[in-house]
Tab-separated table of C-alpha atoms in Angstrom:
chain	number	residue	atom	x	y	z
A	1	UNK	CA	156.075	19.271	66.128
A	2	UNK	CA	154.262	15.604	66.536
A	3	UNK	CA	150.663	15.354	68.234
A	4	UNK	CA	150.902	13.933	71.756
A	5	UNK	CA	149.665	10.507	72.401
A	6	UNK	CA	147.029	10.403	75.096
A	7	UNK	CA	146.356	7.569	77.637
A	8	UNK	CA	143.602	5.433	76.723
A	9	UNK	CA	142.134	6.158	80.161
A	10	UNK	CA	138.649	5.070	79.865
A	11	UNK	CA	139.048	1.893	76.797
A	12	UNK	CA	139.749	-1.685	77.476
A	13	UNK	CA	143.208	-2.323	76.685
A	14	UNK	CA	143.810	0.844	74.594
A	15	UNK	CA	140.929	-0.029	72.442
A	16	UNK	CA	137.093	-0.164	71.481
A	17	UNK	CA	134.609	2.422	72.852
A	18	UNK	CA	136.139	5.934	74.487
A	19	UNK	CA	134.294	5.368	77.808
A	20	UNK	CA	133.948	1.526	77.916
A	21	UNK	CA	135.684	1.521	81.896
A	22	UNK	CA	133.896	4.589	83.189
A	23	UNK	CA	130.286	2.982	83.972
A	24	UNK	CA	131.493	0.538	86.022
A	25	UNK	CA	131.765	3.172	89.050
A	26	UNK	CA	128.405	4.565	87.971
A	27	UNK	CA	126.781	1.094	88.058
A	28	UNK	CA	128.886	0.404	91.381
A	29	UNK	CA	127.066	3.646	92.742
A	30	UNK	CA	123.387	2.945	91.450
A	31	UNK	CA	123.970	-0.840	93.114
A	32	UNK	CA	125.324	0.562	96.200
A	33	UNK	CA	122.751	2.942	96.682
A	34	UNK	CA	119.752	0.321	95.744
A	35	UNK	CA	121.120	-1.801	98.599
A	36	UNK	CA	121.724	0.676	101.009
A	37	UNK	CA	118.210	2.187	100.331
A	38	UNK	CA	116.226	-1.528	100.412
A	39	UNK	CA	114.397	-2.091	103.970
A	40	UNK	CA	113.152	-5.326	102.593
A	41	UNK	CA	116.252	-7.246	101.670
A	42	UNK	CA	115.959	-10.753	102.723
A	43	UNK	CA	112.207	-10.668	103.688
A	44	UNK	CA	110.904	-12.609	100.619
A	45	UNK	CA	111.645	-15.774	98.841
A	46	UNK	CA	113.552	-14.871	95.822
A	47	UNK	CA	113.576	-16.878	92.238
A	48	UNK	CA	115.617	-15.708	88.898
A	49	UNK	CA	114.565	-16.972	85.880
A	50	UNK	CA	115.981	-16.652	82.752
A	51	UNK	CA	112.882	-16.312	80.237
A	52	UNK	CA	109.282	-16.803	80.247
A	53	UNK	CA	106.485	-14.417	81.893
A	54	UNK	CA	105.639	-16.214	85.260
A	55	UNK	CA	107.146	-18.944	87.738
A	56	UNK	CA	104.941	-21.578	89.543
A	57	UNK	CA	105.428	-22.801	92.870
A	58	UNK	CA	103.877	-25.828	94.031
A	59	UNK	CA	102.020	-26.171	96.813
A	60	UNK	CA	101.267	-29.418	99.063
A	61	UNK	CA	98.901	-29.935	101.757
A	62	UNK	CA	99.184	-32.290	104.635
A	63	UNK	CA	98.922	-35.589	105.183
A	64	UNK	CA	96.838	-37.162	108.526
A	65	UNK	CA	97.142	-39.866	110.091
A	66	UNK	CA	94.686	-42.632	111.046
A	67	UNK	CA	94.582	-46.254	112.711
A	68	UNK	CA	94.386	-49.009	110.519
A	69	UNK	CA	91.772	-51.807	111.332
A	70	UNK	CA	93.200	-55.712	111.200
A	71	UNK	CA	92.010	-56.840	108.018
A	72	UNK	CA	91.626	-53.567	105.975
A	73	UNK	CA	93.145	-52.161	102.420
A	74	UNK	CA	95.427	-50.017	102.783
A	75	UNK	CA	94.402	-47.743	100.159
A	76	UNK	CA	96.595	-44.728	101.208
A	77	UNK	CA	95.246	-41.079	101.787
A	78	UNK	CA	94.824	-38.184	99.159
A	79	UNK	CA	96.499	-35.046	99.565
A	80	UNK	CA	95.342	-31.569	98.216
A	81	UNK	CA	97.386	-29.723	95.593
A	82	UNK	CA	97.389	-25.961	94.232
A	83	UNK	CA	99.822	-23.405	92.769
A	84	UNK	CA	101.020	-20.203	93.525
A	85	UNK	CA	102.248	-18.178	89.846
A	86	UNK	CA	103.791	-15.125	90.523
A	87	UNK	CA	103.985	-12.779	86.745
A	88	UNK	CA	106.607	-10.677	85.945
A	89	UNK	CA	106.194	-7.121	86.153
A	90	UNK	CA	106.792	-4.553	83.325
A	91	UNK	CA	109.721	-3.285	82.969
A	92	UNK	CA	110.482	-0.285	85.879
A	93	UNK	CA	112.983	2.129	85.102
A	94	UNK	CA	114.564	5.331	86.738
A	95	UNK	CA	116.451	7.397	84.524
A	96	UNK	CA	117.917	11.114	84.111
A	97	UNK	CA	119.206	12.687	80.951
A	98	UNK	CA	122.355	15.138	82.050
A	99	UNK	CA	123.447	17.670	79.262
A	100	UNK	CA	126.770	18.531	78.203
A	101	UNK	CA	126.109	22.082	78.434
A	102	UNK	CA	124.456	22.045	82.078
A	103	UNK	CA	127.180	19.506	83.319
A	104	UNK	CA	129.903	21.720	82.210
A	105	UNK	CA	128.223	25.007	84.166
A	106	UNK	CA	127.751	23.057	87.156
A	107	UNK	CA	130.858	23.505	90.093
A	108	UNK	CA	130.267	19.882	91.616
A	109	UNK	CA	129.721	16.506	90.306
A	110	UNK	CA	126.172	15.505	90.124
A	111	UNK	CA	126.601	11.931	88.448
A	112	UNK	CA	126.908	10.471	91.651
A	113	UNK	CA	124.255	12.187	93.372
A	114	UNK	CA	121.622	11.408	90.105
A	115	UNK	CA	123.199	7.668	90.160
A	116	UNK	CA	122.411	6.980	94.338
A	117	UNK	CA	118.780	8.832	93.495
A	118	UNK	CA	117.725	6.486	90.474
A	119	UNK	CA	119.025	3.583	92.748
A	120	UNK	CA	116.872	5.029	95.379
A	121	UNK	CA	114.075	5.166	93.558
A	122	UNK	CA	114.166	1.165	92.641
A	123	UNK	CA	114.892	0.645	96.071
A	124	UNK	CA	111.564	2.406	97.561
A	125	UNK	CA	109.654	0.608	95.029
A	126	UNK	CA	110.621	-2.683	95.480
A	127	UNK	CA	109.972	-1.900	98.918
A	128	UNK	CA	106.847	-0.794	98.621
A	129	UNK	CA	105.900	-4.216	96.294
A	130	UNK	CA	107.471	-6.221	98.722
A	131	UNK	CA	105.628	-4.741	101.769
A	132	UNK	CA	101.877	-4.424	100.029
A	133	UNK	CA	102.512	-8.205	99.102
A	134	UNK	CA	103.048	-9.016	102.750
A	135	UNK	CA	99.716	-7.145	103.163
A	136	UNK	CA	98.050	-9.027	100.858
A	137	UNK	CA	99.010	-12.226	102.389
A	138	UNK	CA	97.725	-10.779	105.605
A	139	UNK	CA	94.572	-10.820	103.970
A	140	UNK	CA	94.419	-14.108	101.754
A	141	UNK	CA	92.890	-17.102	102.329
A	142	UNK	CA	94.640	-20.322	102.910
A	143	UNK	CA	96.671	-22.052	99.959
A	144	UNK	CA	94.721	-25.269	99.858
A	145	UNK	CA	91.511	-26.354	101.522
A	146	UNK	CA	92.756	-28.955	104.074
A	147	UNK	CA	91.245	-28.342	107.754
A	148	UNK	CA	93.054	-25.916	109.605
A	149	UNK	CA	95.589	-24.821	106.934
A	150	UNK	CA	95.803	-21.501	108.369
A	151	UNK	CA	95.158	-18.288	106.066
A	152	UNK	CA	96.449	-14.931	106.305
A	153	UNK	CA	95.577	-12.937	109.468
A	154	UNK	CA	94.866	-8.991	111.219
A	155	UNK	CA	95.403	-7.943	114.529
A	156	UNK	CA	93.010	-4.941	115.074
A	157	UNK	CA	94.643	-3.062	118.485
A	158	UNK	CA	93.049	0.128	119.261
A	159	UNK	CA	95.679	0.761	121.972
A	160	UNK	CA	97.903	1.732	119.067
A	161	UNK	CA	96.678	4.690	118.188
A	162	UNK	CA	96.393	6.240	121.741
A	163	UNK	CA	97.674	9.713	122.572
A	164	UNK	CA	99.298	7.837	125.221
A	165	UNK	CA	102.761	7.135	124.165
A	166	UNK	CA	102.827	4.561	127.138
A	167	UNK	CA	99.662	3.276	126.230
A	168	UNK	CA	100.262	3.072	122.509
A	169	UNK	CA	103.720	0.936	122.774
A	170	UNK	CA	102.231	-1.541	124.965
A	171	UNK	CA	99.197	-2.119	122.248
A	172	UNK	CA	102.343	-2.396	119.869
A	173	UNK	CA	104.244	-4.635	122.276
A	174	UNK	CA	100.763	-6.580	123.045
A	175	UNK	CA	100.641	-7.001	119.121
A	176	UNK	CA	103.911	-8.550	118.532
A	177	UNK	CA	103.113	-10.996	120.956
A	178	UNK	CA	99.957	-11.713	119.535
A	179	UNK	CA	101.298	-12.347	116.430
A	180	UNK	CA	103.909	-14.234	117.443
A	181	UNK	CA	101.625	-16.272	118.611
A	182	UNK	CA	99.541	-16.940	115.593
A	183	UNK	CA	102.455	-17.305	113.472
A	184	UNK	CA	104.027	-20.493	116.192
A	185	UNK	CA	99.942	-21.917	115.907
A	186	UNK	CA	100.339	-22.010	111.763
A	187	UNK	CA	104.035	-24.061	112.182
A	188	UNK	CA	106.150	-20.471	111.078
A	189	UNK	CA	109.689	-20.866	111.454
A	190	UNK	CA	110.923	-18.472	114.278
A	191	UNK	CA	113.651	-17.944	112.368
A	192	UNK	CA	113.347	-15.157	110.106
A	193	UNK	CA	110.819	-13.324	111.393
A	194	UNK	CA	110.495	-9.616	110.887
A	195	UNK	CA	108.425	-6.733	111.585
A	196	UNK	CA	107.808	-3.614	108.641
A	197	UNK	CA	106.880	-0.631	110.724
A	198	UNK	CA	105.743	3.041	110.713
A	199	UNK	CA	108.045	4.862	112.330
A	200	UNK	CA	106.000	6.489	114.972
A	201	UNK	CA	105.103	3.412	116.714
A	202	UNK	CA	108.746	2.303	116.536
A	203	UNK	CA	109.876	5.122	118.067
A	204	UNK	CA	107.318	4.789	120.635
A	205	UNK	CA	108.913	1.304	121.566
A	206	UNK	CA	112.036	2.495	121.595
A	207	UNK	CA	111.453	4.783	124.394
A	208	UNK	CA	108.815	1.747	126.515
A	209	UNK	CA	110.568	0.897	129.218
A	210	UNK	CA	109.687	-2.685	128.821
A	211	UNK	CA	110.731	-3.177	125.608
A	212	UNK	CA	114.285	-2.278	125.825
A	213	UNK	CA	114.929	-2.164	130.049
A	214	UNK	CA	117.410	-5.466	130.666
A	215	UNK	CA	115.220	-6.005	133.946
A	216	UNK	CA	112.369	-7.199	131.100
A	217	UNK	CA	114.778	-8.944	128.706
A	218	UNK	CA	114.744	-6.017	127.089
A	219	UNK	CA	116.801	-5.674	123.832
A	220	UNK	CA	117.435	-1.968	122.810
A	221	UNK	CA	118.599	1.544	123.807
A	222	UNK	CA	117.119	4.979	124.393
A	223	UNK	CA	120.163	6.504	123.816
A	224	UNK	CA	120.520	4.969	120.247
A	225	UNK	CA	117.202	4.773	119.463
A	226	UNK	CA	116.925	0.950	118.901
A	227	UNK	CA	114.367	-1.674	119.921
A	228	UNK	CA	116.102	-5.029	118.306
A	229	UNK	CA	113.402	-7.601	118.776
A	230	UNK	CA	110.561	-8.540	120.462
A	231	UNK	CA	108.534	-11.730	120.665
A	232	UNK	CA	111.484	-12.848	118.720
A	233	UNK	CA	110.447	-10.245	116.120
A	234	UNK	CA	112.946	-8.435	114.348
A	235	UNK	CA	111.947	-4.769	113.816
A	236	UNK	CA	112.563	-2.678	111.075
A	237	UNK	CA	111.590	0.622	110.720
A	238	UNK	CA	110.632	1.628	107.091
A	239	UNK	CA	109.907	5.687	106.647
A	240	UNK	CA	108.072	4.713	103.187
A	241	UNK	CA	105.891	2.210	105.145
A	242	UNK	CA	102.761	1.636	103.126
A	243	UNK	CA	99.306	2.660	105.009
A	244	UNK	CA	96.661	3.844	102.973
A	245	UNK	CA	94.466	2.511	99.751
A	246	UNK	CA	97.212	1.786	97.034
A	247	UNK	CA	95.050	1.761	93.691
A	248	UNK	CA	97.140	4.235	91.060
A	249	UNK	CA	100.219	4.932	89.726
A	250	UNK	CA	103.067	2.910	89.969
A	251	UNK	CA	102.641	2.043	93.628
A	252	UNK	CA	99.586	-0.167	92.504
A	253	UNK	CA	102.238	-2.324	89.894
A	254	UNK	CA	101.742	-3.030	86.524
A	255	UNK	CA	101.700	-6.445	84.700
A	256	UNK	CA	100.740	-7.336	80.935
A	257	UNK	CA	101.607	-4.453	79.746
A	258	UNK	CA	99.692	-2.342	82.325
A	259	UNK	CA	96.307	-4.839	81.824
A	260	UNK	CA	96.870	-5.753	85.441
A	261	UNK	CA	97.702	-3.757	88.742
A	262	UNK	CA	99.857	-7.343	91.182
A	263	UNK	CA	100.231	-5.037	94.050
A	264	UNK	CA	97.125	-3.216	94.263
A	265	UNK	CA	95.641	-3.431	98.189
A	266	UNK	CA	94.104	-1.437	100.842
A	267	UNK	CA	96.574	-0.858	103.900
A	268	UNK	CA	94.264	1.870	105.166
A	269	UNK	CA	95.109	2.172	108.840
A	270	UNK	CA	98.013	-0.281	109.038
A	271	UNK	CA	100.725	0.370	110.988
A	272	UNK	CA	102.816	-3.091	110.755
A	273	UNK	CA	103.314	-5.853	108.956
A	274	UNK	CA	104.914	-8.945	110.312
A	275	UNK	CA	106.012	-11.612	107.978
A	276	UNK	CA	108.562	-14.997	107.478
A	277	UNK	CA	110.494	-14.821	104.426
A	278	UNK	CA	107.993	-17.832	103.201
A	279	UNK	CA	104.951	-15.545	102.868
A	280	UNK	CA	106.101	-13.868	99.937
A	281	UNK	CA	108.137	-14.969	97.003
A	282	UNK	CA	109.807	-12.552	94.063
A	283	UNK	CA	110.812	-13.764	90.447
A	284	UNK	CA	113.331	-12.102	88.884
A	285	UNK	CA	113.387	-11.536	84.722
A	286	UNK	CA	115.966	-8.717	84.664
A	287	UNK	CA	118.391	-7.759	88.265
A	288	UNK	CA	119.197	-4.657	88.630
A	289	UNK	CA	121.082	-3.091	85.372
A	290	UNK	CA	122.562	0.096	84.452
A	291	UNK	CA	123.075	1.618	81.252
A	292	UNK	CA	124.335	4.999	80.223
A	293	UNK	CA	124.561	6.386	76.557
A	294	UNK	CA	125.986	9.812	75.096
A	295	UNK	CA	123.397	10.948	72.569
A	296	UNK	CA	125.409	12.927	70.431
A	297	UNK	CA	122.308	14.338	68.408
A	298	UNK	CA	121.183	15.858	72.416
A	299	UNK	CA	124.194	16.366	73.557
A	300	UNK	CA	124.023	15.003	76.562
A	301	UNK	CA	124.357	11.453	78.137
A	302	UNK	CA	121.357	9.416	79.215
A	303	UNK	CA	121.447	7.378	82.396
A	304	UNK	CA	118.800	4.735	82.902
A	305	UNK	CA	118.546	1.747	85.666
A	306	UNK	CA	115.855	-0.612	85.213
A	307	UNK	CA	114.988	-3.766	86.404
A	308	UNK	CA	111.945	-6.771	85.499
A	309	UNK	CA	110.841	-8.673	88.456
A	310	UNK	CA	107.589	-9.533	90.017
A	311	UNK	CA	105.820	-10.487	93.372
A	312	UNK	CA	103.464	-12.209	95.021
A	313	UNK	CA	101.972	-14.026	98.014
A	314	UNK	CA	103.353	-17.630	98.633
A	315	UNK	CA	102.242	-18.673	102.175
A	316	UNK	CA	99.078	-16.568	103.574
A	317	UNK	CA	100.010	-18.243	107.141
A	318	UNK	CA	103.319	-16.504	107.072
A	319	UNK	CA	101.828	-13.145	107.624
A	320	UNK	CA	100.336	-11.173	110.112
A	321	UNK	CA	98.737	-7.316	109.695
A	322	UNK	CA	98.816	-5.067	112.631
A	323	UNK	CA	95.975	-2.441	112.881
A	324	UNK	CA	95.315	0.368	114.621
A	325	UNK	CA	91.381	0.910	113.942
């Protein structure tokens, strides 16, 4: 009797490695999840390159005007210069080794759960980067030294942390406005503008009458639990929102080989952080990747998602802390 011929299910056109097709739904799953996960998409100017360890962005200040005299040189006016260089982070990685022995015991598939956790687990970081950056430009000075190039700023509201739910949103809602407002007096786009926020105080707008009642202008519902904007704001609510002294582990970063901690910065009391997508800028090395390898001599397959990017503060006058002490 002749051996049956089995379907080359998993090679590319019946040939080459066993399981060449099958990681492209795991890596489908890990980018899925990474996406779904990220509170941050969109808030940050983003730049790939392809080699090196930093990117520079120039940076230009303005130019004034004067009258000229009848008779004079015109000798034209100098204009201050600096740089912003944003390094590359090490490489960050989330990985899980699954056995052949356990998988086999196990009565449900747990790829797919251990791919949407290691995407998860990018996600929150990045997040976390991304939102301590914004926090640092909060607190930097301005870019170049012209007058009135405006630097990063706090809004200290003890309203905020009232017992008061009434009289906690409307420090919240007074905030936004305030910030609003420094943001239009530094030239900020409108456009664009978000707000990273505990939950609490979200959820304390989202139940203020006059944040989301249509006789205000209101944009939101108590039944769904939304507050959509205000001051032209777009919230966000981020459950991993960053509010204490980040100086350790991997929270903190790690650059050069882990000779320098990027994202390192005290958020202590904190509860948002409004931003333009100008304030902060990321460079990508490595996107998002997947890989996944059996290890015969384990007996098991390794699965590993990784990605090399850094961050960093571009415009300081893009971004606005909120306090509540």
């Amino acid at each position: 009797m002749a051996n049956a011929s089995p379907v080359s299910v998993g090679r590319v056109n019946a040939g080459g490695s066993e399981d060449a097709l099958f990681l492209k739904v795991f890596a489908g799953e890990v980018l899925t999840s990474f996406e779904r996960a990220s509170k941050t998409e969109g808030a940050d100017m983003v730049r790939s390159i392809s080699s090196g360890k930093s990117a520079t962005f120039p940076v230009m200040g303005r130019v004034g005007a004067s009258y000229h005299t009848a008779g004079a040189e015109i000798t034209g006016s100098d204009v201050n210069h600096n740089e912003k260089v944003i390094t590359i982070n090490d490489l960050l990685i989330s990985s899980v080794f699954l056995s052949n022995i356990e998988e086999a015991k196990n009565h449900w598939d747990v790829r797919s759960a251990y791919s949407q956790e290691i995407g998860r687990a990018l996600a929150f970081t990045k997040d976390k980067h991304i939102l301590q950056t914004i926090g640092q430009a909060s607190l930097a000075s301005a870019n170049v030294a012209d007058s009135g190039y405006g630097a990063g700023q706090t809004i200290t509201n003890a309203d905020i942390a009232s017992a008061t739910d009434s009289t906690a949103a409307n420090g919240m809602i007074n905030s936004l406005f305030e910030a609003a407002r420094k943001l239009d007096a530094n030239y900020v786009p409108s456009e664009g503008r978000k707000c990273f926020m505990r939950l609490e105080e979200y959820y304390k707008l989202a139940n203020a009458t006059n944040a989301i009642n249509v006789d205000f202008s209101g944009r939101g519902s108590i039944a769904e639990g939304k507050v959509v904007k205000i001051a032209g704001i777009e919230l966000v609510p981020v459950a991993h929102f960053v509010d204490s002294n980040v100086n350790s582990g991997v929270d903190q970063g790690s650059a050069t080989a882990g000779g320098s901690n990027p994202q390192a910065v005290n958020l202590t009391n904190y509860v948002a952080l409004v931003s333009h997508p100008s304030a902060v800028g990321t460079v990508k090395l490595m996107d998002l990747g997947v890989e996944k390898e059996y290890d015969i001599r384990r007996q098991g397959t390794l699965m590993v998602a990784k990605y090399a990017m850094g961050h960093g503060v571009l415009r300081p006058e893009a971004a606005v802390g909120i306090k509540e002490a």
